[in-house]
Amino acid sequence: MDKIVIDGGRPLTGQVRIGGAKNAALPILIATLVAPGEHRIGNVPDLVDVSSMLSLLGRIGCPSLVHQGHVRLDTSRVSFCEAPYDLVRKMRASVLALGPLLARCGEAHVSLPGGCAIGVRPIDQHLKGLELLGARFELSGGYVHGYVDQLVGARIPLDVPTVTGTENILMATVVAKGESVIENAAREPEIVDLAGFLRGMGAKIEGEGTSTIRVQGVDNLRPSPNTWNVLPDRIEAGTYLVAGAITGGDLTITHVRPDDLRPVLEALRAAGCTLEVNADTVRVRRKGPLQPIDITTEPHPGFPTDMQAQLMALSCFAEGTSTIRETIFENRFMHVPELTRLGADIAIHGNTATVTGVSGLRGATVMATDLRASASLVLAGLAAQGQTEVLRLYHLDRGYERLVEKLSDVGATVARVPDDPRVRMFAPSPDLVAKTAAS
Ligand code: EPU
């Protein structure tokens, strides 16, 4: 498996173009099942999770063509109503097939995703919502088997505002008979994007982006004649802003929607960064020392859990003590022991991390077991003195498009190299790291 080698301590300067949002592209791709025909989707990020979703669609019988972020996907025929274990195991978001398959085929067989590194992650709310629409479920052989004769609109009060749960239910309500009201719905921008895509296919939806979504079911949906461009990835955007801030650089992210970044921008301002926000760009600069921050993760529009690890990496360098509370997932501090290996001073009590800033971190070999934790280690490595090796790149490939290239373009000394235990680099110069990567 490959690893990333970073020679840290260089301020990043320049521009980074942000890609389409992983967590919007995934539901949009599978939502095509509810409207048979050929779909065109643009600004689709080149990520392993996107390939996994297209593999799943291929397995179902829907071929696709991908070229430079544009996907053409043909959902005219569905020959198989199953999301098998080997795909769900690689990508939990495969559970998003449940609602669209029930809507399209009247049955769905989806491998249960199980827990994962960041927590238990049940799908009880997905099942509850779909049951209220008339579906019946059986659990056997590690699969959830769903059946429905006719989806019928209903009032669906969610116990928690789950993101993929809201999406799964929304994709079923658009073709259910009559009106549905999803209460306590998640309000994330990715849900607004999915609703816009569904509306382009003829769905009647109101209230997306608020906690009450109303849907009038329609008999048939058809692919939009227009290409739908996936919204910019607010988490990729936030991660690069932290890269600029943590290295004391001057970085501009482009092709973004600053409104979606509001809580992250507030945290960066509180940390002492200067921000210039324009229509679709944000510039971050930092000259003085970093200040401590106090953040609590919350559903949108609160501070996103997917940026918690990155802000924690930043707070390791602050002059003072930061407090970071994680309220969404029960096990999302796995980056803490690894940041500690780089020299960070972090104490955890329950869901709260207390980070005492240190004068600097020193490079080491680290690895993480989830996507955003891996990103936080890359960020810490960019600001640490010396060489950091981040192992298990599998996670980063799921969520960050061309990470090494984008970081190199703004001045980072970073390379992707095969993690061959027979090859070891001792105090390599940036030149040597670059040559090894190229070989
Ligand atoms: N929950 C339940 N029951 C359910 C569903 C969720 O109790 O049926 C709980 C979860 O255990 C968790 C909370 O509700 O405590 C929120 O989970 P949610 O369902 O909203 O998360 P998700 O839909 O599985 C999406 C993103 C995650 C992101 C979360 C929170 C996608 C594909 N994934 O997951 O993204 O962290 O929302 O914003 O959209 C990532 O990109 O790195 C990532 C993990």
Coordinates of C-alpha atoms and ligand atoms in Angstrom, one line a residue:
M1 CA 0.0 0.0 0.0
D2 CA 1.2 3.5 -0.7
K3 CA 2.1 6.1 1.8
I4 CA 2.4 9.9 1.8
V5 CA 5.8 11.3 2.8
I6 CA 5.8 15.0 3.8
D7 CA 8.8 17.3 4.5
G8 CA 7.0 19.7 6.8
G9 CA 7.4 23.3 7.8
R10 CA 6.8 25.2 4.5
P11 CA 4.1 27.8 4.2
L12 CA 1.6 27.0 1.5
T13 CA 0.9 29.7 -1.0
G14 CA -1.2 29.9 -4.2
Q15 CA -4.6 28.6 -5.3
V16 CA -6.3 25.3 -4.9
R17 CA -9.4 24.4 -7.1
I18 CA -11.9 22.5 -5.0
G19 CA -13.8 19.6 -6.6
G20 CA -17.4 18.3 -6.3
A21 CA -18.6 17.1 -3.0
K22 CA -18.2 13.4 -2.3
N23 CA -21.2 13.3 0.0
A24 CA -23.5 14.9 -2.7
A25 CA -22.2 13.0 -5.6
L26 CA -22.9 9.6 -3.9
P27 CA -26.6 10.1 -3.3
I28 CA -27.1 11.9 -6.7
L29 CA -25.5 9.0 -8.6
I30 CA -27.7 6.4 -7.0
A31 CA -30.8 8.7 -7.2
T32 CA -30.7 8.2 -11.0
L33 CA -32.3 4.8 -10.4
V34 CA -35.7 6.4 -9.8
A35 CA -35.8 7.9 -13.3
P36 CA -35.0 5.3 -16.0
G37 CA -32.9 6.7 -18.9
E38 CA -29.7 8.4 -19.5
H39 CA -28.4 11.0 -17.0
R40 CA -25.6 13.5 -17.2
I41 CA -23.8 14.7 -14.0
G42 CA -20.9 17.1 -13.9
N43 CA -18.3 18.1 -11.3
V44 CA -18.1 14.6 -10.0
P45 CA -14.9 14.1 -8.0
D46 CA -12.4 11.4 -9.0
L47 CA -12.5 9.4 -5.8
V48 CA -12.5 5.7 -4.8
D49 CA -16.0 6.1 -3.2
V50 CA -17.4 7.5 -6.5
S51 CA -15.9 4.5 -8.4
S52 CA -17.4 2.2 -5.8
M53 CA -20.8 3.7 -6.3
L54 CA -20.5 3.4 -10.1
S55 CA -19.4 -0.2 -9.7
L56 CA -22.5 -0.8 -7.6
L57 CA -24.7 0.8 -10.3
G58 CA -22.9 -1.4 -12.9
R59 CA -23.6 -4.5 -10.8
I60 CA -27.3 -3.5 -10.7
G61 CA -27.3 -3.3 -14.5
C62 CA -26.6 0.5 -15.1
P63 CA -23.5 1.2 -17.2
S64 CA -21.7 4.5 -17.0
L65 CA -19.0 6.5 -18.8
V66 CA -16.7 8.9 -16.9
H67 CA -14.7 11.6 -18.6
Q68 CA -13.0 14.5 -16.7
G69 CA -15.6 14.8 -14.0
H70 CA -18.5 14.2 -16.3
V71 CA -20.6 11.0 -15.8
R72 CA -23.1 9.6 -18.3
L73 CA -25.1 6.9 -16.6
D74 CA -27.8 4.8 -18.2
T75 CA -30.4 3.5 -15.8
S76 CA -32.9 2.3 -18.5
R77 CA -32.7 -1.3 -17.2
V78 CA -32.2 -2.7 -13.7
S79 CA -31.4 -6.4 -13.6
F80 CA -30.4 -6.9 -10.0
C81 CA -31.8 -5.3 -6.8
E82 CA -28.8 -5.9 -4.5
A83 CA -26.0 -4.0 -2.9
P84 CA -23.6 -6.9 -2.1
Y85 CA -21.3 -7.2 0.9
D86 CA -18.1 -6.7 -1.0
L87 CA -19.2 -3.2 -2.1
V88 CA -21.0 -2.1 1.1
R89 CA -17.9 -3.2 3.1
K90 CA -15.8 -0.8 1.0
M91 CA -18.2 2.1 1.2
R92 CA -20.9 2.5 3.8
A93 CA -22.8 4.9 1.5
S94 CA -23.9 1.9 -0.5
V95 CA -26.8 1.8 2.0
L96 CA -28.2 4.7 -0.1
A97 CA -29.3 2.1 -2.6
L98 CA -32.1 1.0 -0.3
G99 CA -34.6 3.8 -1.0
P100 CA -34.0 4.1 -4.8
L101 CA -34.1 0.3 -5.3
L102 CA -37.4 0.0 -3.4
A103 CA -38.8 2.8 -5.4
R104 CA -37.6 1.3 -8.7
C105 CA -38.0 -2.4 -8.2
G106 CA -40.3 -2.9 -5.2
E107 CA -37.5 -4.8 -3.6
A108 CA -34.0 -4.2 -2.3
H109 CA -31.4 -6.5 -0.8
V110 CA -28.6 -4.4 0.8
S111 CA -25.8 -5.8 2.9
L112 CA -25.9 -4.3 6.4
P113 CA -23.1 -1.8 6.7
G114 CA -22.3 -2.7 10.4
G115 CA -20.2 -0.4 12.6
C116 CA -17.1 1.4 11.4
A117 CA -14.1 3.1 12.8
I118 CA -16.0 6.3 13.8
G119 CA -18.9 4.6 15.6
V120 CA -21.8 2.2 15.6
R121 CA -23.7 4.0 12.8
P122 CA -27.1 2.3 12.9
I123 CA -29.6 2.6 10.0
D124 CA -32.7 2.3 12.2
Q125 CA -34.0 5.7 11.0
H126 CA -33.6 4.7 7.3
L127 CA -35.7 1.6 7.9
K128 CA -38.2 3.4 10.1
G129 CA -38.8 6.1 7.4
L130 CA -39.1 3.5 4.6
E131 CA -41.5 1.4 6.7
L132 CA -43.7 4.4 7.2
L133 CA -43.9 4.6 3.4
G134 CA -45.1 1.0 3.3
A135 CA -41.9 -1.1 3.0
R136 CA -41.4 -4.3 5.0
F137 CA -38.0 -5.5 6.0
E138 CA -36.4 -8.7 7.0
L139 CA -32.9 -9.1 8.3
S140 CA -31.1 -12.3 7.3
G141 CA -27.7 -13.5 6.3
G142 CA -26.2 -10.1 7.1
Y143 CA -28.6 -8.4 4.6
V144 CA -31.6 -6.2 5.0
H145 CA -34.2 -7.4 2.5
G146 CA -36.9 -4.8 1.7
Y147 CA -40.2 -5.3 -0.1
V148 CA -43.0 -2.9 -1.1
D149 CA -46.0 -3.2 -3.4
Q150 CA -46.7 0.5 -3.5
L151 CA -44.9 3.3 -1.7
V152 CA -47.5 5.5 -0.1
G153 CA -46.7 9.0 1.2
A154 CA -46.6 9.5 5.0
R155 CA -45.5 11.7 7.9
I156 CA -42.0 10.7 8.9
P157 CA -40.7 12.1 12.1
L158 CA -37.0 11.3 12.4
D159 CA -35.5 10.7 15.9
V160 CA -32.2 12.1 14.7
P161 CA -31.5 14.3 11.7
T162 CA -29.5 11.6 9.8
V163 CA -27.9 12.8 6.6
T164 CA -28.0 9.6 4.5
G165 CA -31.2 8.5 6.3
T166 CA -33.0 11.7 5.1
E167 CA -31.5 11.1 1.6
N168 CA -32.6 7.5 1.5
I169 CA -36.2 8.4 2.5
L170 CA -36.3 11.4 0.2
M171 CA -35.4 9.3 -2.8
A172 CA -38.3 7.0 -2.0
T173 CA -40.9 9.7 -1.3
V174 CA -40.5 11.3 -4.7
V175 CA -42.4 8.4 -6.4
A176 CA -44.6 7.5 -3.4
K177 CA -48.4 7.9 -3.9
G178 CA -49.5 11.2 -2.2
E179 CA -47.8 13.6 0.2
S180 CA -44.9 12.9 2.5
V181 CA -43.5 15.1 5.2
I182 CA -40.0 14.3 6.6
E183 CA -39.7 16.0 10.0
N184 CA -36.5 16.6 11.8
A185 CA -34.8 16.2 8.4
A186 CA -31.1 16.8 8.1
R187 CA -30.4 20.2 6.6
E188 CA -26.9 19.7 5.1
P189 CA -26.1 21.4 1.7
E190 CA -25.7 17.9 0.2
I191 CA -29.4 17.3 0.8
V192 CA -30.3 20.5 -0.9
D193 CA -28.2 19.4 -3.9
L194 CA -29.9 16.0 -4.0
A195 CA -33.3 17.7 -3.9
G196 CA -32.3 20.0 -6.7
F197 CA -31.2 17.0 -8.8
L198 CA -34.5 15.2 -8.1
R199 CA -36.5 18.3 -8.9
G200 CA -34.7 18.4 -12.3
M201 CA -36.1 15.0 -13.0
G202 CA -39.7 16.2 -12.2
A203 CA -39.9 15.6 -8.4
K204 CA -42.1 17.9 -6.3
I205 CA -40.1 18.8 -3.2
E206 CA -40.3 21.8 -0.9
G207 CA -38.4 22.8 2.3
E208 CA -35.0 21.1 1.7
G209 CA -32.4 22.8 3.8
T210 CA -34.9 23.2 6.6
S211 CA -35.9 20.5 9.1
T212 CA -39.3 19.9 7.3
I213 CA -39.2 18.5 3.8
R214 CA -42.6 18.2 2.0
V215 CA -42.8 15.9 -1.1
Q216 CA -45.7 15.4 -3.5
G217 CA -45.1 12.0 -5.0
V218 CA -45.3 11.8 -8.8
D219 CA -46.0 8.7 -11.0
N220 CA -43.0 9.0 -13.2
L221 CA -39.7 10.8 -13.2
R222 CA -37.5 11.2 -16.2
P223 CA -33.8 12.2 -16.6
S224 CA -33.2 15.9 -16.9
P225 CA -32.0 17.0 -20.4
N226 CA -29.5 19.2 -18.6
T227 CA -26.3 18.3 -16.9
W228 CA -26.5 18.6 -13.1
N229 CA -23.2 19.9 -11.6
V230 CA -22.5 18.6 -8.1
L231 CA -22.0 21.3 -5.5
P232 CA -18.4 22.1 -4.3
D233 CA -17.0 19.9 -1.5
R234 CA -17.2 22.0 1.7
I235 CA -15.0 19.5 3.6
E236 CA -12.3 19.4 1.0
A237 CA -12.5 23.3 0.9
G238 CA -12.2 23.5 4.7
T239 CA -9.3 21.0 4.8
Y240 CA -7.3 23.2 2.4
L241 CA -8.1 26.4 4.4
V242 CA -6.7 24.7 7.4
A243 CA -3.6 23.7 5.3
G244 CA -3.1 27.4 4.6
A245 CA -3.6 28.4 8.2
I246 CA -1.6 25.7 9.9
T247 CA 1.5 26.4 7.7
G248 CA 1.2 30.2 8.2
G249 CA 0.7 30.5 4.4
D250 CA -1.4 32.5 2.0
L251 CA -3.8 30.2 0.2
T252 CA -6.9 30.8 -1.9
I253 CA -9.4 28.1 -2.5
T254 CA -11.5 28.5 -5.7
H255 CA -14.8 27.1 -7.0
V256 CA -16.4 27.0 -3.5
R257 CA -19.6 28.2 -1.9
P258 CA -18.5 30.3 1.1
D259 CA -21.9 30.2 2.7
D260 CA -21.6 26.4 3.2
L261 CA -18.3 27.0 5.0
R262 CA -19.6 29.5 7.5
P263 CA -18.8 27.6 10.8
V264 CA -15.4 26.6 9.5
L265 CA -14.6 30.2 8.6
E266 CA -15.7 31.4 12.1
A267 CA -13.4 28.8 13.7
L268 CA -10.5 30.0 11.5
R269 CA -11.1 33.6 12.3
A270 CA -11.2 32.7 16.0
A271 CA -7.9 31.0 15.5
G272 CA -6.4 34.3 14.4
C273 CA -6.5 33.8 10.6
T274 CA -7.3 36.6 8.1
L275 CA -10.0 35.6 5.6
E276 CA -11.0 37.3 2.4
V277 CA -14.4 35.9 1.3
N278 CA -15.6 36.5 -2.3
A279 CA -18.4 35.0 -4.4
D280 CA -16.7 31.7 -5.0
T281 CA -13.3 32.0 -3.5
V282 CA -11.8 32.2 0.0
R283 CA -8.3 33.4 0.8
V284 CA -6.7 32.5 4.1
R285 CA -3.6 34.1 5.6
R286 CA -1.9 33.9 8.9
K287 CA 1.0 36.0 10.1
G288 CA 0.7 35.9 13.9
P289 CA 0.5 33.0 16.3
L290 CA -2.5 30.7 16.3
Q291 CA -5.1 31.3 19.0
P292 CA -7.0 28.5 20.9
I293 CA -10.5 27.6 19.7
D294 CA -13.6 26.2 21.3
I295 CA -15.7 24.1 18.9
T296 CA -18.6 21.6 19.3
T297 CA -19.7 19.5 16.3
E298 CA -23.4 19.7 15.5
P299 CA -25.7 18.9 12.6
H300 CA -25.7 21.6 9.9
P301 CA -25.6 24.6 10.2
G302 CA -23.4 23.9 13.2
F303 CA -19.7 23.0 13.1
P304 CA -19.4 19.8 10.9
T305 CA -18.0 16.6 12.4
D306 CA -16.1 16.1 9.2
M307 CA -13.9 19.1 10.0
Q308 CA -13.3 18.3 13.6
A309 CA -10.1 16.3 13.2
Q310 CA -8.6 19.0 10.9
L311 CA -9.3 21.8 13.4
M312 CA -7.8 19.7 16.1
A313 CA -4.6 19.4 14.1
L314 CA -4.6 23.3 13.9
S315 CA -5.3 23.7 17.6
C316 CA -2.2 21.7 18.4
F317 CA -0.1 24.7 17.4
A318 CA -2.2 27.4 19.2
E319 CA -0.9 29.6 22.0
G320 CA -3.2 28.2 24.7
T321 CA -5.7 25.5 25.4
S322 CA -8.5 24.6 23.0
T323 CA -11.6 22.6 23.6
I324 CA -13.2 20.3 21.0
R325 CA -16.4 18.4 21.6
E326 CA -17.6 15.7 19.3
T327 CA -21.4 15.2 19.6
I328 CA -22.2 13.3 16.3
F329 CA -20.1 10.2 16.4
E330 CA -19.1 8.3 19.5
N331 CA -15.6 7.3 18.4
R332 CA -14.2 10.1 16.3
F333 CA -11.0 10.9 18.2
M334 CA -8.8 8.2 16.6
H335 CA -6.5 10.9 15.3
V336 CA -5.6 11.8 18.9
P337 CA -3.0 9.1 19.6
E338 CA -1.4 9.7 16.2
L339 CA -1.2 13.5 16.7
T340 CA 0.3 12.7 20.1
R341 CA 3.0 10.7 18.4
L342 CA 3.9 13.9 16.5
G343 CA 4.3 15.7 19.9
A344 CA 0.8 17.1 20.4
D345 CA -0.6 17.5 24.0
I346 CA -4.2 16.3 24.0
A347 CA -6.3 14.9 26.8
I348 CA -9.7 13.2 26.2
H349 CA -12.6 13.1 28.7
G350 CA -15.7 11.5 27.2
N351 CA -16.6 13.4 24.1
T352 CA -14.3 16.3 24.9
A353 CA -10.7 16.8 23.8
T354 CA -8.6 19.4 25.6
V355 CA -5.7 20.4 23.3
T356 CA -2.8 22.3 24.9
G357 CA -0.9 24.1 22.2
V358 CA 2.8 23.2 21.9
S359 CA 5.6 25.2 20.3
G360 CA 5.8 22.7 17.4
L361 CA 5.3 19.1 16.2
R362 CA 8.0 16.8 15.0
G363 CA 7.5 14.4 12.0
A364 CA 6.9 10.7 12.6
T365 CA 5.2 7.7 11.0
V366 CA 1.4 7.8 11.6
M367 CA -1.7 6.2 10.3
A368 CA -5.4 6.6 10.7
T369 CA -8.5 4.5 10.4
D370 CA -10.8 7.0 8.9
L371 CA -10.9 9.6 6.2
R372 CA -10.9 12.9 8.1
A373 CA -8.5 11.6 10.8
S374 CA -6.1 10.8 7.9
A375 CA -6.5 14.4 6.6
S376 CA -5.7 15.8 10.0
L377 CA -2.4 13.8 10.1
V378 CA -1.5 15.2 6.6
L379 CA -2.2 18.7 7.9
A380 CA -0.1 18.2 11.1
G381 CA 2.7 16.7 8.9
L382 CA 2.6 19.9 6.7
A383 CA 3.3 22.0 9.7
A384 CA 5.6 19.6 11.7
Q385 CA 9.4 19.9 11.5
G386 CA 11.0 17.1 9.6
Q387 CA 9.5 14.1 7.8
T388 CA 6.1 12.7 8.4
E389 CA 4.9 9.5 6.8
V390 CA 1.1 8.9 6.6
L391 CA 0.3 5.3 6.1
R392 CA -2.9 3.6 4.9
L393 CA -3.8 6.0 2.1
Y394 CA -6.9 4.0 1.3
H395 CA -9.0 6.4 3.4
L396 CA -7.6 9.6 1.8
D397 CA -8.2 8.2 -1.7
R398 CA -11.9 7.7 -0.7
G399 CA -12.4 11.4 -0.1
Y400 CA -9.6 13.7 -1.4
E401 CA -9.1 14.0 -5.1
R402 CA -5.4 14.4 -6.3
L403 CA -4.3 15.3 -2.8
V404 CA -0.6 15.1 -3.3
E405 CA -0.7 17.1 -6.6
K406 CA -2.9 19.8 -5.2
L407 CA -0.6 20.2 -2.1
S408 CA 2.5 20.2 -4.3
D409 CA 1.1 22.9 -6.5
V410 CA 0.9 25.2 -3.6
G411 CA 4.4 24.6 -2.3
A412 CA 4.2 21.5 -0.1
T413 CA 7.1 19.0 -0.2
V414 CA 5.0 15.9 -0.4
A415 CA 5.1 12.7 -2.3
R416 CA 3.2 9.5 -2.6
V417 CA 5.5 6.5 -2.4
P418 CA 4.9 2.7 -2.2
D419 CA 5.1 1.5 1.4
D420 CA 7.7 -1.1 0.8
P421 CA 9.2 -2.3 4.1
R422 CA 12.5 -3.0 2.3
V423 CA 12.9 0.6 1.3
R424 CA 13.6 3.1 4.0
M425 CA 14.6 6.8 3.6
F426 CA 16.9 8.3 6.2
A427 CA 16.6 12.1 6.5
P428 CA 15.8 12.5 2.8
S429 CA 16.1 15.8 1.2
P430 CA 13.0 17.2 -0.6
D431 CA 14.8 16.3 -3.9
L432 CA 15.2 12.7 -2.9
V433 CA 11.5 12.5 -1.8
A434 CA 10.5 13.9 -5.2
K435 CA 12.8 11.5 -7.2
T436 CA 11.5 8.5 -5.2
A437 CA 7.9 9.5 -5.9
A438 CA 8.6 9.8 -9.7
S439 CA 10.5 6.5 -10.0
Ligands
EPU1 N1 -27.9 7.6 13.4 C1 -28.8 6.8 14.0 N2 -29.7 6.1 13.3 C2 -29.7 6.1 11.9 C3 -28.8 6.9 11.3 C4 -27.9 7.7 12.0 O1 -28.8 6.7 15.2 O2 -30.5 5.4 11.3 C5 -27.0 8.5 14.1 C6 -25.5 8.1 13.8 O3 -25.1 7.0 14.6 C7 -24.8 9.4 14.2 C8 -25.8 10.5 13.8 O4 -27.1 9.8 13.7 O5 -24.6 9.4 15.6 C9 -25.6 11.2 12.5 O6 -25.3 10.2 11.5 P1 -25.7 10.4 10.0 O7 -26.7 9.3 9.6 O8 -26.1 11.8 9.7 O9 -24.3 10.1 9.2 P2 -24.3 9.4 7.8 O10 -25.4 9.8 7.0 O11 -24.0 8.0 8.0 C10 -23.0 11.4 6.6 C11 -21.7 11.5 5.9 C12 -20.6 11.5 6.9 C13 -20.8 12.6 7.9 C14 -22.2 12.5 8.5 C15 -22.5 13.6 9.5 C16 -22.2 10.6 3.7 C17 -22.0 9.6 2.7 N3 -21.6 10.5 4.9 O12 -23.0 10.1 7.2 O13 -19.4 11.7 6.1 O14 -19.8 12.5 8.9 O15 -23.2 12.4 7.5 O16 -22.4 14.8 8.9 O17 -22.9 11.6 3.4 C18 -17.1 11.6 5.7 O18 -17.3 12.2 4.6 O19 -15.9 11.5 6.1 C19 -18.2 11.1 6.5 C20 -18.1 10.2 7.5

